[in-house]
PDB file of C-alpha atoms in Angstrom:
ATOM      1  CA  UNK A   1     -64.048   4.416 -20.447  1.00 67.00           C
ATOM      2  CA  UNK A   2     -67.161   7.125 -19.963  1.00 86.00           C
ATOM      3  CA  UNK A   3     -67.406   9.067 -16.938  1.00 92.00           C
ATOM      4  CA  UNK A   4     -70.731   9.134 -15.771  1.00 94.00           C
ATOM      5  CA  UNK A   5     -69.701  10.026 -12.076  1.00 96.00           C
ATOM      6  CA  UNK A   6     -67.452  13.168 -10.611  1.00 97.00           C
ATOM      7  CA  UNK A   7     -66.729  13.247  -6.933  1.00 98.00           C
ATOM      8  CA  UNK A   8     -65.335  16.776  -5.879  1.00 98.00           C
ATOM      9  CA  UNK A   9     -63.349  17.324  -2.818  1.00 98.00           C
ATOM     10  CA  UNK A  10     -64.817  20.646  -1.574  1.00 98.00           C
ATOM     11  CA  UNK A  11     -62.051  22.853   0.178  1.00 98.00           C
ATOM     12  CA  UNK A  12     -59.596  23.602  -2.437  1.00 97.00           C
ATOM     13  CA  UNK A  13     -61.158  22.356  -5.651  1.00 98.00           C
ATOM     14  CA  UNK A  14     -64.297  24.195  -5.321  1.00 98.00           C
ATOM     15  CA  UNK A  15     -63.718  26.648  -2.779  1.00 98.00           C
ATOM     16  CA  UNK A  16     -60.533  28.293  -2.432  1.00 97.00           C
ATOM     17  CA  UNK A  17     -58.719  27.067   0.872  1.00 96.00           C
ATOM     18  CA  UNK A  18     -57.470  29.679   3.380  1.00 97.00           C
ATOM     19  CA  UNK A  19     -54.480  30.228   4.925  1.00 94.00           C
ATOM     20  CA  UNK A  20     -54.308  31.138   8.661  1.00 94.00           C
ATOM     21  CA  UNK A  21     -50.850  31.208   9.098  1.00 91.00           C
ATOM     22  CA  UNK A  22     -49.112  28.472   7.660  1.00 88.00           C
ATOM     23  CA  UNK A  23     -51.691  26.828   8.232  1.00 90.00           C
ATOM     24  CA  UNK A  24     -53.779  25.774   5.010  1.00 92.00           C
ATOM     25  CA  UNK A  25     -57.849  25.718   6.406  1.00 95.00           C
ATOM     26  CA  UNK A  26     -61.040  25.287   5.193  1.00 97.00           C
ATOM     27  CA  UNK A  27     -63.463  28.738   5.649  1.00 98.00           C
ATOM     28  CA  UNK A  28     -64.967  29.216   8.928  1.00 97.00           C
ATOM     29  CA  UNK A  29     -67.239  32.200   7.851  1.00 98.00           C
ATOM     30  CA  UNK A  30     -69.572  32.789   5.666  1.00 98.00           C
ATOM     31  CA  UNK A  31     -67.400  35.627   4.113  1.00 98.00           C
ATOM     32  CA  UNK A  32     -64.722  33.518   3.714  1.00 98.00           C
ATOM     33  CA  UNK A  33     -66.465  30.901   1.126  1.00 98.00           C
ATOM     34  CA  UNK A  34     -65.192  31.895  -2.361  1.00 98.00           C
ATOM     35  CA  UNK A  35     -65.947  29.766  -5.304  1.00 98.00           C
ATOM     36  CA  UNK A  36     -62.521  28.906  -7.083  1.00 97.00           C
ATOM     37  CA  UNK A  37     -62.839  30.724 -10.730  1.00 95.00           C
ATOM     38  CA  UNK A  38     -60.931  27.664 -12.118  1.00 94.00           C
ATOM     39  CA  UNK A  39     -64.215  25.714 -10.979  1.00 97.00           C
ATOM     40  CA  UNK A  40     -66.792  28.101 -11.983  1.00 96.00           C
ATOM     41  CA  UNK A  41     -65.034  27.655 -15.503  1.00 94.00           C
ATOM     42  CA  UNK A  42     -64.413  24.069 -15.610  1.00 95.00           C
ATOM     43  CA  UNK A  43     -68.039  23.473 -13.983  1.00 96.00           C
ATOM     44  CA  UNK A  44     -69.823  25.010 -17.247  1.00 94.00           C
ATOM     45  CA  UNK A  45     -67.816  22.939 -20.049  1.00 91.00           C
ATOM     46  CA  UNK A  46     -69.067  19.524 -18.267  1.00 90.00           C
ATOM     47  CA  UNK A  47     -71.317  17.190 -20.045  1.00 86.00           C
ATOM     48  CA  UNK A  48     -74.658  18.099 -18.654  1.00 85.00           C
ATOM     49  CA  UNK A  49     -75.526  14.040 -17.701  1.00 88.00           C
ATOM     50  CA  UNK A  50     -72.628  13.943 -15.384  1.00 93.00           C
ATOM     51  CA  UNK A  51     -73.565  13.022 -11.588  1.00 97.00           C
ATOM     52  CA  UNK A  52     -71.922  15.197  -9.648  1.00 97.00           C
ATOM     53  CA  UNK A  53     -71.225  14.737  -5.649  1.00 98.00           C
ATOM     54  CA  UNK A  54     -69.134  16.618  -3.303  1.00 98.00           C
ATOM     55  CA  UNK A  55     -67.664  14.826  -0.416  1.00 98.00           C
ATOM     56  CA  UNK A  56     -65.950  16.644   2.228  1.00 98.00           C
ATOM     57  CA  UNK A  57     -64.108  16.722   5.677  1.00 97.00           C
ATOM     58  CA  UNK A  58     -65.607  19.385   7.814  1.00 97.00           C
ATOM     59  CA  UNK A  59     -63.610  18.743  11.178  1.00 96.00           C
ATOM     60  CA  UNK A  60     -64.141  21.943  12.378  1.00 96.00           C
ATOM     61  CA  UNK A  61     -67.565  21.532  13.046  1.00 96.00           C
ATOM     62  CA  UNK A  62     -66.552  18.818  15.965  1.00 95.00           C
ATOM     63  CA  UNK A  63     -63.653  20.939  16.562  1.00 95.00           C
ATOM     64  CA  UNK A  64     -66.064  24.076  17.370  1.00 96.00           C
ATOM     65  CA  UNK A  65     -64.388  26.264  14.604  1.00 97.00           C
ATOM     66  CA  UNK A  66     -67.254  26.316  12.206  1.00 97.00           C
ATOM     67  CA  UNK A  67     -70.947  26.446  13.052  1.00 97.00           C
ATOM     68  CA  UNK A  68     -73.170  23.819  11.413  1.00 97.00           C
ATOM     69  CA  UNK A  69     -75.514  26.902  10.558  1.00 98.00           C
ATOM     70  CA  UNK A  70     -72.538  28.360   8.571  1.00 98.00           C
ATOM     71  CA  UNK A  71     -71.757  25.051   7.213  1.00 98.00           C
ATOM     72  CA  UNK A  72     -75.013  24.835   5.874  1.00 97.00           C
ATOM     73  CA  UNK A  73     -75.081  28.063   4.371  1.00 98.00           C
ATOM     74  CA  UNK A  74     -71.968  26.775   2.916  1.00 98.00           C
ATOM     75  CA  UNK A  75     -73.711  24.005   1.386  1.00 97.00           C
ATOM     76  CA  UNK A  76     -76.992  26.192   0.458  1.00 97.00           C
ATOM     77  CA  UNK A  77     -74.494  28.189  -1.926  1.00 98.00           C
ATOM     78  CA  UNK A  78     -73.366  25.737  -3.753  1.00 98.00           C
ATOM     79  CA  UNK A  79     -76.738  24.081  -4.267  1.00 97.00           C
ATOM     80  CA  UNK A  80     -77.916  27.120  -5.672  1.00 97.00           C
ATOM     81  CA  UNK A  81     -75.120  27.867  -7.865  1.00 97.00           C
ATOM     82  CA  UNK A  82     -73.943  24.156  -9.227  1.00 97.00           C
ATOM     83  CA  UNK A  83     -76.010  20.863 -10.040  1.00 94.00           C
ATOM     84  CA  UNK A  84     -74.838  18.425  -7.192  1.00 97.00           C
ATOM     85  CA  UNK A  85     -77.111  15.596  -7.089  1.00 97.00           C
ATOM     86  CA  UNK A  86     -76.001  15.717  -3.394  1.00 98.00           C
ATOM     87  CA  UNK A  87     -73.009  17.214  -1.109  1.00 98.00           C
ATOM     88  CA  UNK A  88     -72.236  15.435   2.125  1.00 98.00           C
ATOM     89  CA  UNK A  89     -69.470  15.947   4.630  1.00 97.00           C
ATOM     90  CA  UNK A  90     -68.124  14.147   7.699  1.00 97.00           C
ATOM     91  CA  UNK A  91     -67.820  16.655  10.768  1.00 95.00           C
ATOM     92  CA  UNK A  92     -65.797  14.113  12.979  1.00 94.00           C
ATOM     93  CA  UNK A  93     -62.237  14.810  14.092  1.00 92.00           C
ATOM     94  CA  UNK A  94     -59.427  12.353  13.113  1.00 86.00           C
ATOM     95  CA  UNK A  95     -59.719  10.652  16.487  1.00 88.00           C
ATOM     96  CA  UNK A  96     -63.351   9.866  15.979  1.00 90.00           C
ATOM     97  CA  UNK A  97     -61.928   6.855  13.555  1.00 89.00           C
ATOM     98  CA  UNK A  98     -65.348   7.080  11.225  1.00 93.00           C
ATOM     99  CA  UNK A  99     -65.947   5.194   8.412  1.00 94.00           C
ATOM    100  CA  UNK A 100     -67.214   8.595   6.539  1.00 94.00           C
ATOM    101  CA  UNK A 101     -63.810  10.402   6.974  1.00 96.00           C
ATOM    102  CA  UNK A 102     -61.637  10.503   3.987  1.00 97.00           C
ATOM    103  CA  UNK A 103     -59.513   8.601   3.585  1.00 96.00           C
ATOM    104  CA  UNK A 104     -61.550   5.719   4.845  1.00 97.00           C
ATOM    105  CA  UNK A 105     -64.269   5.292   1.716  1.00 98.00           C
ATOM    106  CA  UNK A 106     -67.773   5.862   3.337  1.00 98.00           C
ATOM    107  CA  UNK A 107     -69.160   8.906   1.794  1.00 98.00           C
ATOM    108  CA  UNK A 108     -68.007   7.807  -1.460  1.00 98.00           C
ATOM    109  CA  UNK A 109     -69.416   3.915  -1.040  1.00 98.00           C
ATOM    110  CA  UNK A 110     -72.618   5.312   0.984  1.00 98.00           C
ATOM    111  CA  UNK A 111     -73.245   7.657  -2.197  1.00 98.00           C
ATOM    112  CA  UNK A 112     -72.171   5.125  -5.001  1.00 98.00           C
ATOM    113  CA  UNK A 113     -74.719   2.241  -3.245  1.00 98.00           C
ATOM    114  CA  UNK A 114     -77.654   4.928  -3.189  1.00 98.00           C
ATOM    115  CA  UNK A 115     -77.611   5.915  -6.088  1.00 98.00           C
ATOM    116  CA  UNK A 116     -76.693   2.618  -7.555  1.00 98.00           C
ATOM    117  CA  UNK A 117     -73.747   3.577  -9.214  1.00 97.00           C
ATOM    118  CA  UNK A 118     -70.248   1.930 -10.697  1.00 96.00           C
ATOM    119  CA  UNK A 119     -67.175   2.298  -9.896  1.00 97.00           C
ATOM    120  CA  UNK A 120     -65.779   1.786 -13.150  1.00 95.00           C
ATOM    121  CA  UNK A 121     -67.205   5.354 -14.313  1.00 95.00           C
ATOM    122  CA  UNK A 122     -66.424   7.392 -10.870  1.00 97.00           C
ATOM    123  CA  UNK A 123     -63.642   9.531 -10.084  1.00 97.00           C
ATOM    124  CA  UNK A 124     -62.556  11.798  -7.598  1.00 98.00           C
ATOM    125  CA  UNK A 125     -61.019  14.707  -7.880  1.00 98.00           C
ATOM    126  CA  UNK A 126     -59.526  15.917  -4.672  1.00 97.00           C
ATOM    127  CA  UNK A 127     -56.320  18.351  -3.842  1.00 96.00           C
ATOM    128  CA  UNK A 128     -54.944  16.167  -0.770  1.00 95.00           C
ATOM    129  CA  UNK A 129     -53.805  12.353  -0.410  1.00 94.00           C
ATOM    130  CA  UNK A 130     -56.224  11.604   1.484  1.00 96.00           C
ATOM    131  CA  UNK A 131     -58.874  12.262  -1.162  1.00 97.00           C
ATOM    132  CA  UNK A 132     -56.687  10.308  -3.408  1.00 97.00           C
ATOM    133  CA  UNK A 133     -56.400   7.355  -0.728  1.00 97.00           C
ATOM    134  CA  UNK A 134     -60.403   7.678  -0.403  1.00 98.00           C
ATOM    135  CA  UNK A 135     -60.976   6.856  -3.979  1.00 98.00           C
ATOM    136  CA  UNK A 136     -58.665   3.877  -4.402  1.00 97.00           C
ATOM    137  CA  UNK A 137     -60.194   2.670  -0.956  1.00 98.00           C
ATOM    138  CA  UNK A 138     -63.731   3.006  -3.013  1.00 98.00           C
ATOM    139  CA  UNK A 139     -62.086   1.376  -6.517  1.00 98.00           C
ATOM    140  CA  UNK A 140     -63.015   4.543  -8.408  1.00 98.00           C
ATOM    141  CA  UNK A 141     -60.236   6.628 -10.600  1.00 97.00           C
ATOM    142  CA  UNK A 142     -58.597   9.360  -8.731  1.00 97.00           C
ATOM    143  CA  UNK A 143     -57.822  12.876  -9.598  1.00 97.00           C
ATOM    144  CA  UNK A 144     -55.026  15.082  -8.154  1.00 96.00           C
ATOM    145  CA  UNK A 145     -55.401  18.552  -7.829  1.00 96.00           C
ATOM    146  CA  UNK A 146     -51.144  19.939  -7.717  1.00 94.00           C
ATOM    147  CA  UNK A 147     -52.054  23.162  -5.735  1.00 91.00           C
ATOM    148  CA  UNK A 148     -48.996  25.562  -4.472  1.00 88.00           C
ATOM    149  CA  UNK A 149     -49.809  24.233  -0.840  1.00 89.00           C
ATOM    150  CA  UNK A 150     -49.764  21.144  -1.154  1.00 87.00           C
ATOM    151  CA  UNK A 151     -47.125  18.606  -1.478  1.00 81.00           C
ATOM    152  CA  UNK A 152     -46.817  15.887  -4.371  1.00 78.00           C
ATOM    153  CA  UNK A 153     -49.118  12.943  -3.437  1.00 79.00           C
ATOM    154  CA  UNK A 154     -47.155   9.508  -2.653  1.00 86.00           C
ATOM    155  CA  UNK A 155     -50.225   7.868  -3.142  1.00 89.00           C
ATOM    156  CA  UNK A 156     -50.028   7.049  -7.043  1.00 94.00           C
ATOM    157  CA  UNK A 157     -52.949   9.052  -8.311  1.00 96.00           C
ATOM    158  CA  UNK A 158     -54.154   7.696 -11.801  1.00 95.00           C
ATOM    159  CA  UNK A 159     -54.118  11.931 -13.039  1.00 94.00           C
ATOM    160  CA  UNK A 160     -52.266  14.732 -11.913  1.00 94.00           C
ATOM    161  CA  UNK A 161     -53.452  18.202 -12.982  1.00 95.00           C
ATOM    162  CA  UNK A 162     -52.716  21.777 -11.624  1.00 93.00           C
ATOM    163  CA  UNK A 163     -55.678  22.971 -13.194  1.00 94.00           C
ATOM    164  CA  UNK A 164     -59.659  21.571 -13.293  1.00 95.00           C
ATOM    165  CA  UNK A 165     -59.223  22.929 -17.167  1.00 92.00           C
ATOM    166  CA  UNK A 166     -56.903  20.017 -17.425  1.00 91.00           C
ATOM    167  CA  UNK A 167     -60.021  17.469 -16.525  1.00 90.00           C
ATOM    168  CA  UNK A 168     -61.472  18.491 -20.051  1.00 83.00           C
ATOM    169  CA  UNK A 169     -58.985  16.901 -21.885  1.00 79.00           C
ATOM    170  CA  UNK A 170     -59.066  13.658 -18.952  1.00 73.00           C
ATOM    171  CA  UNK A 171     -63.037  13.353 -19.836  1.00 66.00           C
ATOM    172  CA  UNK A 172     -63.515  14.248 -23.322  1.00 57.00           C
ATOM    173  CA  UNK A 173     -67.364  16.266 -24.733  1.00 53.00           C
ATOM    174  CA  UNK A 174     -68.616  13.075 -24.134  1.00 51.00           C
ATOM    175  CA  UNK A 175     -67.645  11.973 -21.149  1.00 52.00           C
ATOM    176  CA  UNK A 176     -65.017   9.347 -22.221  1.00 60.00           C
ATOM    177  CA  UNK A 177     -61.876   9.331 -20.074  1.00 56.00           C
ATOM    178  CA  UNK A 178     -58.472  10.276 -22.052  1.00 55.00           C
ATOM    179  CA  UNK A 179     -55.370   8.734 -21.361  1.00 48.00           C
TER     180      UNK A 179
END
């Protein structure tokens, strides 16, 4: 099978997550955006083709946590850095009961239908379950992300990595997907 399609999670598998607390968050600053090195790395050994989307939870814009202006700077980085064909994010709260919140499918379906793409050469790569829960819910191939903060998913990913390096021996130079 050839990947043609990535779908990145963005808080914790591109950006590092932050910790208030216990309490494992997304940034809410500007100054608190840092680009994981494990994706900077992993980013520059893909196969240039690739279409690459991030899709995201961003709660704490409804929440009144994170400005949209900061948000968008966010975004504005990673434009400028990395090749996304596009990065789109849901800002509702879990009560809200969207169809773009993850794990519901919506940003992944809304993106795969615009851009006319198949599910048989998506996956997502995400670092929670309900990334993981997002993906099946689309019918793409789903990527786990083992971080120290979060817990093993019960949600029968199809890989399990605890590094993005891992990914590049998933989707081969080419772009076909290792078992």
């Amino acid at each position: 099978m050839t990947i043609e399609t990535i779908f990145f999670d963005r808080d914790g598998v591109i950006n590092e997550i932050v910790l208030r607390g216990s309490l494992v968050s997304a940034p809410r600053e500007f100054e608190e955006f840092h680009i994981r090195e494990d994706f900077s790395s992993f980013y520059q050994n893909l196969p240039p083709a690739l279409n690459l989307f991030v899709v995201s939870n961003q709660p704490d814009v409804a929440r009144g946590l994170l400005p949209i202006k900061v948000l968008e700077q966010m975004h504005n980085r990673l434009q400028s850095e990395f090749a996304f064909k596009e990065i789109i994010y849901c800002m509702h709260d879990n009560e809200a009961n969207c169809e773009c919140r993850k794990p519901k499918p919506g940003m992944i379906s809304d993106l795969m239908n615009k851009y006319k793409l198949t599910t048989k050469t998506a996956i997502i790569i995400g670092d929670s379950e309900k990334d993981i829960l997002a993906g099946k819910a689309a019918g793409i191939k789903t990527v786990y992300l083992k971080q120290d903060y979060n817990p093993t998913p019960r949600c029968n990913p199809d890989f399990v990595i605890s590094k993005l390096s891992d990914m590049l021996k998933i989707v081969g130079n080419d772009g076909d997907l290792q078992r």
